[in-house]
């Protein structure tokens, strides 16, 4: 704003000076004033290339990029990969969505929920997770005190309204939903509903992602049932888990979704299960981390890292307790 004001003052002075000098100089002054006016007109467009703003230069969905990332970087999550790819692509390609996209990602720690949120952000926003239009809330950090729940509700509503007003294509990520105080998330229910406008603001282009460990037991049970029946893990489909998962989360008093209207009113588009990881997936995580660090791929070290992990059930030892959560520290130890 200061720069614009300065330019306007310069233009005004050029016009004033032009009235006090000969015609030829006047023509030069007017020409310079016109040039400055033209620059001022395009100044804002030039600025857009250097400072993040809510425009296509900074917000543009890369469908092929997301598909490649999900294929090459996310391991053991064929159900989640398919659902997220279709859901995000369909929503981003819809010029007139009827409601925001709402995804609820569930599963044990270390299975890739936060990582997928990051991949989505990186393939929509040029600045990725660092974008001014990506907003992350962590329940234990941002909403720690039960006694302040009513205050949190007001703050959360104001925060979402303000940011969507600033940029309709905003992304909101709520982590640790299983630790969020019951009833708090219901405060944003109107923003996730099928309203065209609320107080002059449309929320239909926004994306809301909820991350939770809740439902991990049900997901694990399905995976183990398939394994014990000798069935391929890749045979598991969304329909085998989603119905039970949504009911378990809705009725779990330890979940931020306990009896929430978001589920009761069917405002969550997909409950996405993240399956517990096996030994082979942990190895793949270790190799991927080596590649990301530009280290030579070493199968022996990858095996050592995978062997360090704890697996369950106690007898079969099929699934990793922490998924790929501690891969970085384990890899550093062995290197």
Coordinates of C-alpha atoms in Angstrom, one line a residue:
X1 CA 0.0 0.0 0.0
X2 CA 2.8 2.4 0.8
X3 CA 4.4 1.7 -2.6
X4 CA 1.1 2.5 -4.4
X5 CA 0.7 5.7 -2.5
X6 CA 4.2 6.8 -3.4
X7 CA 3.5 6.2 -7.1
X8 CA 0.3 8.2 -7.0
X9 CA 2.1 11.1 -5.4
X10 CA 4.8 10.9 -8.2
X11 CA 2.2 10.9 -10.9
X12 CA 0.4 13.9 -9.3
X13 CA 3.7 15.9 -9.2
X14 CA 4.5 15.1 -12.8
X15 CA 1.2 16.5 -13.8
X16 CA 1.7 19.6 -11.7
X17 CA 5.2 20.2 -13.1
X18 CA 3.9 19.6 -16.7
X19 CA 1.6 22.7 -16.4
X20 CA 4.5 25.0 -15.6
X21 CA 6.9 24.0 -18.5
X22 CA 6.9 24.2 -22.3
X23 CA 4.7 22.0 -24.5
X24 CA 7.4 19.6 -25.5
X25 CA 8.4 19.0 -21.9
X26 CA 4.8 18.7 -21.0
X27 CA 4.4 15.9 -23.5
X28 CA 7.3 14.1 -21.9
X29 CA 5.9 14.6 -18.4
X30 CA 2.5 13.4 -19.4
X31 CA 4.0 10.4 -21.1
X32 CA 6.0 9.5 -18.0
X33 CA 2.9 9.9 -15.9
X34 CA 1.0 7.6 -18.3
X35 CA 3.8 5.0 -18.0
X36 CA 3.7 5.2 -14.2
X37 CA 0.0 4.8 -14.3
X38 CA 0.3 1.7 -16.4
X39 CA 2.9 0.3 -14.1
X40 CA 0.6 1.0 -11.1
X41 CA -2.2 -0.9 -12.9
X42 CA -0.1 -4.0 -13.4
X43 CA 1.9 -3.7 -10.2
X44 CA -0.6 -5.9 -8.3
X45 CA -0.4 -8.6 -10.9
X46 CA 3.4 -8.5 -10.8
X47 CA 3.3 -8.7 -7.0
X48 CA 1.2 -11.9 -7.2
X49 CA 4.2 -13.8 -8.6
X50 CA 6.4 -13.0 -5.6
X51 CA 4.0 -13.0 -2.7
X52 CA 1.5 -15.9 -2.1
X53 CA -2.1 -15.0 -2.8
X54 CA -5.3 -16.8 -3.4
X55 CA -4.8 -17.2 -7.1
X56 CA -4.2 -19.9 -9.6
X57 CA -0.4 -19.0 -9.7
X58 CA -0.3 -20.3 -6.1
X59 CA -3.2 -22.7 -5.8
X60 CA -3.5 -25.3 -8.6
X61 CA -4.3 -29.0 -8.2
X62 CA -1.7 -31.4 -9.6
X63 CA -3.6 -34.6 -10.0
X64 CA -0.8 -36.6 -11.6
X65 CA 1.6 -35.4 -8.9
X66 CA -0.7 -36.6 -6.1
X67 CA -1.1 -40.0 -7.9
X68 CA 2.6 -40.4 -8.2
X69 CA 3.2 -39.5 -4.6
X70 CA 0.6 -41.9 -3.3
X71 CA 2.1 -44.7 -5.4
X72 CA 5.7 -44.1 -4.7
X73 CA 5.7 -42.7 -1.1
X74 CA 2.8 -44.3 0.7
X75 CA 3.2 -48.0 1.6
X76 CA 0.6 -50.6 2.5
X77 CA -2.4 -48.3 2.1
X78 CA -4.1 -49.3 -1.1
X79 CA -7.6 -48.5 0.3
X80 CA -6.6 -45.0 1.5
X81 CA -4.7 -44.2 -1.7
X82 CA -7.7 -45.1 -4.0
X83 CA -10.2 -43.2 -1.9
X84 CA -8.2 -40.1 -1.4
X85 CA -7.1 -39.9 -5.1
X86 CA -10.7 -40.2 -6.3
X87 CA -12.2 -37.9 -3.6
X88 CA -9.7 -35.1 -4.0
X89 CA -9.6 -35.2 -7.8
X90 CA -13.4 -35.3 -8.1
X91 CA -13.7 -32.4 -5.7
X92 CA -11.0 -30.2 -7.2
X93 CA -12.3 -30.8 -10.7
X94 CA -15.9 -29.8 -9.7
X95 CA -16.4 -26.2 -10.6
X96 CA -19.5 -26.0 -8.4
X97 CA -19.3 -28.3 -5.4
X98 CA -22.4 -28.4 -3.1
X99 CA -20.4 -28.7 0.1
X100 CA -16.8 -28.7 1.3
X101 CA -14.8 -31.9 1.0
X102 CA -14.6 -33.6 4.4
X103 CA -12.3 -36.5 4.9
X104 CA -11.8 -38.4 8.2
X105 CA -8.6 -40.5 8.3
X106 CA -8.3 -43.3 10.9
X107 CA -5.7 -45.7 12.0
X108 CA -2.9 -46.5 14.3
X109 CA 0.1 -44.1 14.7
X110 CA 2.8 -44.4 12.0
X111 CA 0.5 -45.6 9.2
X112 CA 0.6 -42.4 7.1
X113 CA -2.3 -40.1 8.0
X114 CA -0.3 -37.0 8.6
X115 CA 1.9 -37.8 5.6
X116 CA -1.1 -38.0 3.3
X117 CA -2.4 -34.7 4.5
X118 CA 1.0 -33.3 3.6
X119 CA 0.9 -34.8 0.1
X120 CA -2.5 -33.3 -0.5
X121 CA -1.3 -29.9 0.6
X122 CA 1.8 -30.1 -1.6
X123 CA -0.2 -31.0 -4.7
X124 CA -2.7 -28.2 -4.3
X125 CA -0.7 -25.3 -2.8
X126 CA 2.6 -24.2 -4.3
X127 CA 3.9 -23.6 -0.7
X128 CA 2.6 -26.9 0.6
X129 CA 2.2 -27.1 4.3
X130 CA 3.9 -23.7 4.6
X131 CA 1.1 -22.0 2.7
X132 CA -0.9 -19.3 4.3
X133 CA -4.0 -21.1 3.2
X134 CA -3.2 -24.4 5.0
X135 CA -4.3 -24.4 8.6
X136 CA -3.4 -27.2 11.1
X137 CA -5.0 -27.7 14.5
X138 CA -3.6 -30.1 17.1
X139 CA -6.2 -30.9 19.8
X140 CA -3.8 -31.1 22.7
X141 CA -2.0 -27.9 21.7
X142 CA -4.8 -25.7 20.5
X143 CA -7.7 -26.9 22.7
X144 CA -6.0 -28.3 25.8
X145 CA -8.5 -27.3 28.6
X146 CA -12.0 -28.8 28.9
X147 CA -13.2 -25.9 30.9
X148 CA -12.6 -23.5 28.0
X149 CA -14.5 -25.5 25.4
X150 CA -17.1 -22.9 24.8
X151 CA -14.4 -20.3 24.2
X152 CA -12.7 -22.6 21.8
X153 CA -15.9 -23.0 19.8
X154 CA -16.1 -19.3 19.3
X155 CA -12.5 -18.9 18.4
X156 CA -12.6 -21.9 16.0
X157 CA -15.7 -20.4 14.2
X158 CA -14.0 -17.0 13.8
X159 CA -10.8 -18.6 12.6
X160 CA -12.4 -20.6 9.9
X161 CA -14.7 -17.9 8.8
X162 CA -11.9 -15.4 8.6
X163 CA -9.6 -17.6 6.6
X164 CA -12.2 -18.8 4.2
X165 CA -13.2 -15.2 3.6
X166 CA -9.6 -14.5 2.8
X167 CA -9.3 -17.5 0.5
X168 CA -12.3 -19.8 -0.3
X169 CA -9.8 -22.6 -1.3
X170 CA -8.5 -23.1 2.2
X171 CA -7.4 -26.4 3.8
X172 CA -8.1 -27.2 7.4
X173 CA -6.4 -30.2 9.1
X174 CA -7.5 -31.3 12.6
X175 CA -5.0 -33.7 14.2
X176 CA -5.6 -35.8 17.3
X177 CA -9.4 -35.9 16.9
X178 CA -9.4 -38.8 19.4
X179 CA -8.2 -36.3 22.0
X180 CA -10.5 -33.5 21.2
X181 CA -13.2 -32.5 23.7
X182 CA -16.6 -33.9 22.8
X183 CA -18.9 -31.3 21.2
X184 CA -16.2 -28.9 20.2
X185 CA -16.1 -30.0 16.5
X186 CA -19.9 -29.6 16.2
X187 CA -19.3 -25.8 16.4
X188 CA -18.1 -25.9 12.7
X189 CA -20.9 -28.1 11.5
X190 CA -22.6 -25.2 9.5
X191 CA -19.4 -24.6 7.5
X192 CA -19.4 -28.3 6.4
X193 CA -23.1 -28.4 5.4
X194 CA -24.9 -27.8 2.1
X195 CA -25.3 -24.0 2.5
X196 CA -24.5 -21.8 -0.5
X197 CA -23.6 -18.9 1.7
X198 CA -23.4 -18.2 5.5
X199 CA -23.4 -14.5 6.3
X200 CA -22.2 -13.8 2.8
X201 CA -19.3 -16.4 2.9
X202 CA -19.2 -19.6 0.8
X203 CA -17.4 -22.6 2.3
X204 CA -18.0 -25.0 -0.6
X205 CA -14.4 -24.8 -2.0
X206 CA -12.7 -25.6 1.3
X207 CA -11.3 -28.9 2.4
X208 CA -11.5 -30.3 5.9
X209 CA -9.3 -33.3 7.0
X210 CA -9.7 -35.0 10.4
X211 CA -7.0 -37.3 11.7
X212 CA -7.6 -39.8 14.4
X213 CA -6.3 -43.0 16.0
X214 CA -9.9 -43.9 16.9
X215 CA -11.2 -46.9 15.1
X216 CA -7.7 -48.5 14.9
X217 CA -9.0 -51.6 16.7
X218 CA -11.7 -52.3 14.1
X219 CA -9.3 -51.7 11.2
X220 CA -6.8 -54.1 12.7
X221 CA -9.4 -56.7 13.3
X222 CA -10.4 -56.7 9.6
X223 CA -6.7 -56.9 8.5
X224 CA -6.0 -59.9 10.9
X225 CA -9.2 -61.6 9.8
X226 CA -8.1 -61.5 6.2
X227 CA -4.6 -62.6 7.1
X228 CA -5.8 -65.6 9.2
X229 CA -8.2 -66.6 6.4
X230 CA -5.2 -66.7 4.0
X231 CA -6.7 -63.9 2.0
X232 CA -4.5 -61.2 0.3
X233 CA -4.3 -57.9 2.1
X234 CA -5.0 -56.1 -1.2
X235 CA -8.5 -57.7 -1.3
X236 CA -9.6 -55.4 1.5
X237 CA -12.0 -52.8 0.3
X238 CA -13.5 -49.6 1.8
X239 CA -16.9 -51.3 2.2
X240 CA -15.3 -53.9 4.5
X241 CA -14.4 -51.3 7.0
X242 CA -16.1 -47.9 6.6
X243 CA -19.5 -48.7 8.0
X244 CA -18.2 -50.3 11.2
X245 CA -15.6 -47.6 11.5
X246 CA -18.0 -44.7 11.4
X247 CA -20.3 -46.3 14.0
X248 CA -17.4 -47.1 16.3
X249 CA -16.1 -43.5 16.1
X250 CA -19.6 -42.0 16.6
X251 CA -20.2 -44.2 19.8
X252 CA -16.7 -43.8 21.3
X253 CA -16.7 -41.4 24.2
X254 CA -13.0 -41.0 23.8
X255 CA -13.4 -39.7 20.3
X256 CA -13.9 -36.0 19.3
X257 CA -16.6 -37.4 17.0
X258 CA -18.7 -38.8 19.9
X259 CA -22.3 -38.3 19.0
X260 CA -21.3 -35.5 16.6
X261 CA -23.8 -34.0 14.2
X262 CA -21.1 -34.2 11.5
X263 CA -21.6 -38.0 11.4
X264 CA -25.3 -37.9 12.3
X265 CA -26.0 -35.6 9.4
X266 CA -23.7 -37.4 7.0
X267 CA -21.4 -34.5 6.5
X268 CA -18.2 -36.6 6.5
X269 CA -17.7 -37.7 2.9
X270 CA -15.3 -40.5 3.5
X271 CA -14.1 -42.4 6.6
X272 CA -10.7 -43.5 5.3
X273 CA -9.0 -46.5 7.0
X274 CA -5.2 -46.6 7.3
X275 CA -4.2 -50.3 7.7
X276 CA -1.6 -51.4 10.2
X277 CA 1.8 -52.0 8.4
X278 CA 3.6 -55.3 8.0
X279 CA 7.4 -56.0 8.1
X280 CA 7.7 -55.5 4.3
X281 CA 6.1 -52.1 4.5
X282 CA 8.5 -51.0 7.2
X283 CA 11.4 -52.0 5.0
X284 CA 10.0 -49.9 2.2
X285 CA 9.7 -46.9 4.5
X286 CA 13.4 -47.3 5.5
X287 CA 14.5 -47.5 1.8
X288 CA 12.3 -44.5 0.9
X289 CA 14.0 -42.5 3.7
X290 CA 17.4 -43.4 2.4
X291 CA 16.4 -42.3 -1.1
X292 CA 15.0 -39.0 0.3
X293 CA 18.4 -38.4 1.9
X294 CA 20.3 -39.3 -1.2
X295 CA 21.9 -42.2 0.5
X296 CA 22.8 -45.4 -1.3
X297 CA 19.9 -47.9 -0.9
X298 CA 21.1 -50.6 1.5
X299 CA 18.8 -53.7 1.9
X300 CA 20.8 -54.9 4.9
X301 CA 20.2 -51.7 6.9
X302 CA 16.6 -51.7 5.8
X303 CA 16.3 -55.2 7.3
X304 CA 17.9 -54.1 10.5
X305 CA 15.6 -51.2 10.9
X306 CA 12.5 -53.4 10.2
X307 CA 13.8 -56.0 12.7
X308 CA 14.1 -53.4 15.4
X309 CA 10.4 -52.7 15.3
X310 CA 7.9 -54.4 17.6
X311 CA 5.2 -56.5 16.0
X312 CA 1.8 -57.9 17.1
X313 CA -0.2 -60.0 17.9
X314 CA 2.2 -61.6 20.3
X315 CA 2.1 -65.0 18.7
X316 CA 1.9 -64.2 15.0
X317 CA 3.9 -60.9 15.1
X318 CA 2.4 -59.7 11.8
X319 CA 1.8 -56.0 12.2
X320 CA 4.1 -53.2 13.3
X321 CA 3.0 -51.5 16.6
X322 CA 4.3 -48.1 15.6
X323 CA 4.1 -48.5 11.8
X324 CA 6.9 -46.3 10.3
X325 CA 6.7 -43.8 13.1
X326 CA 10.3 -44.2 14.3
X327 CA 12.0 -45.0 11.0
X328 CA 14.1 -41.8 11.0
X329 CA 15.7 -42.4 14.4
X330 CA 16.2 -46.1 13.7
X331 CA 17.8 -45.4 10.4
X332 CA 20.2 -42.8 11.9
X333 CA 21.2 -45.3 14.6
X334 CA 22.1 -48.0 12.1
X335 CA 23.8 -45.6 9.6

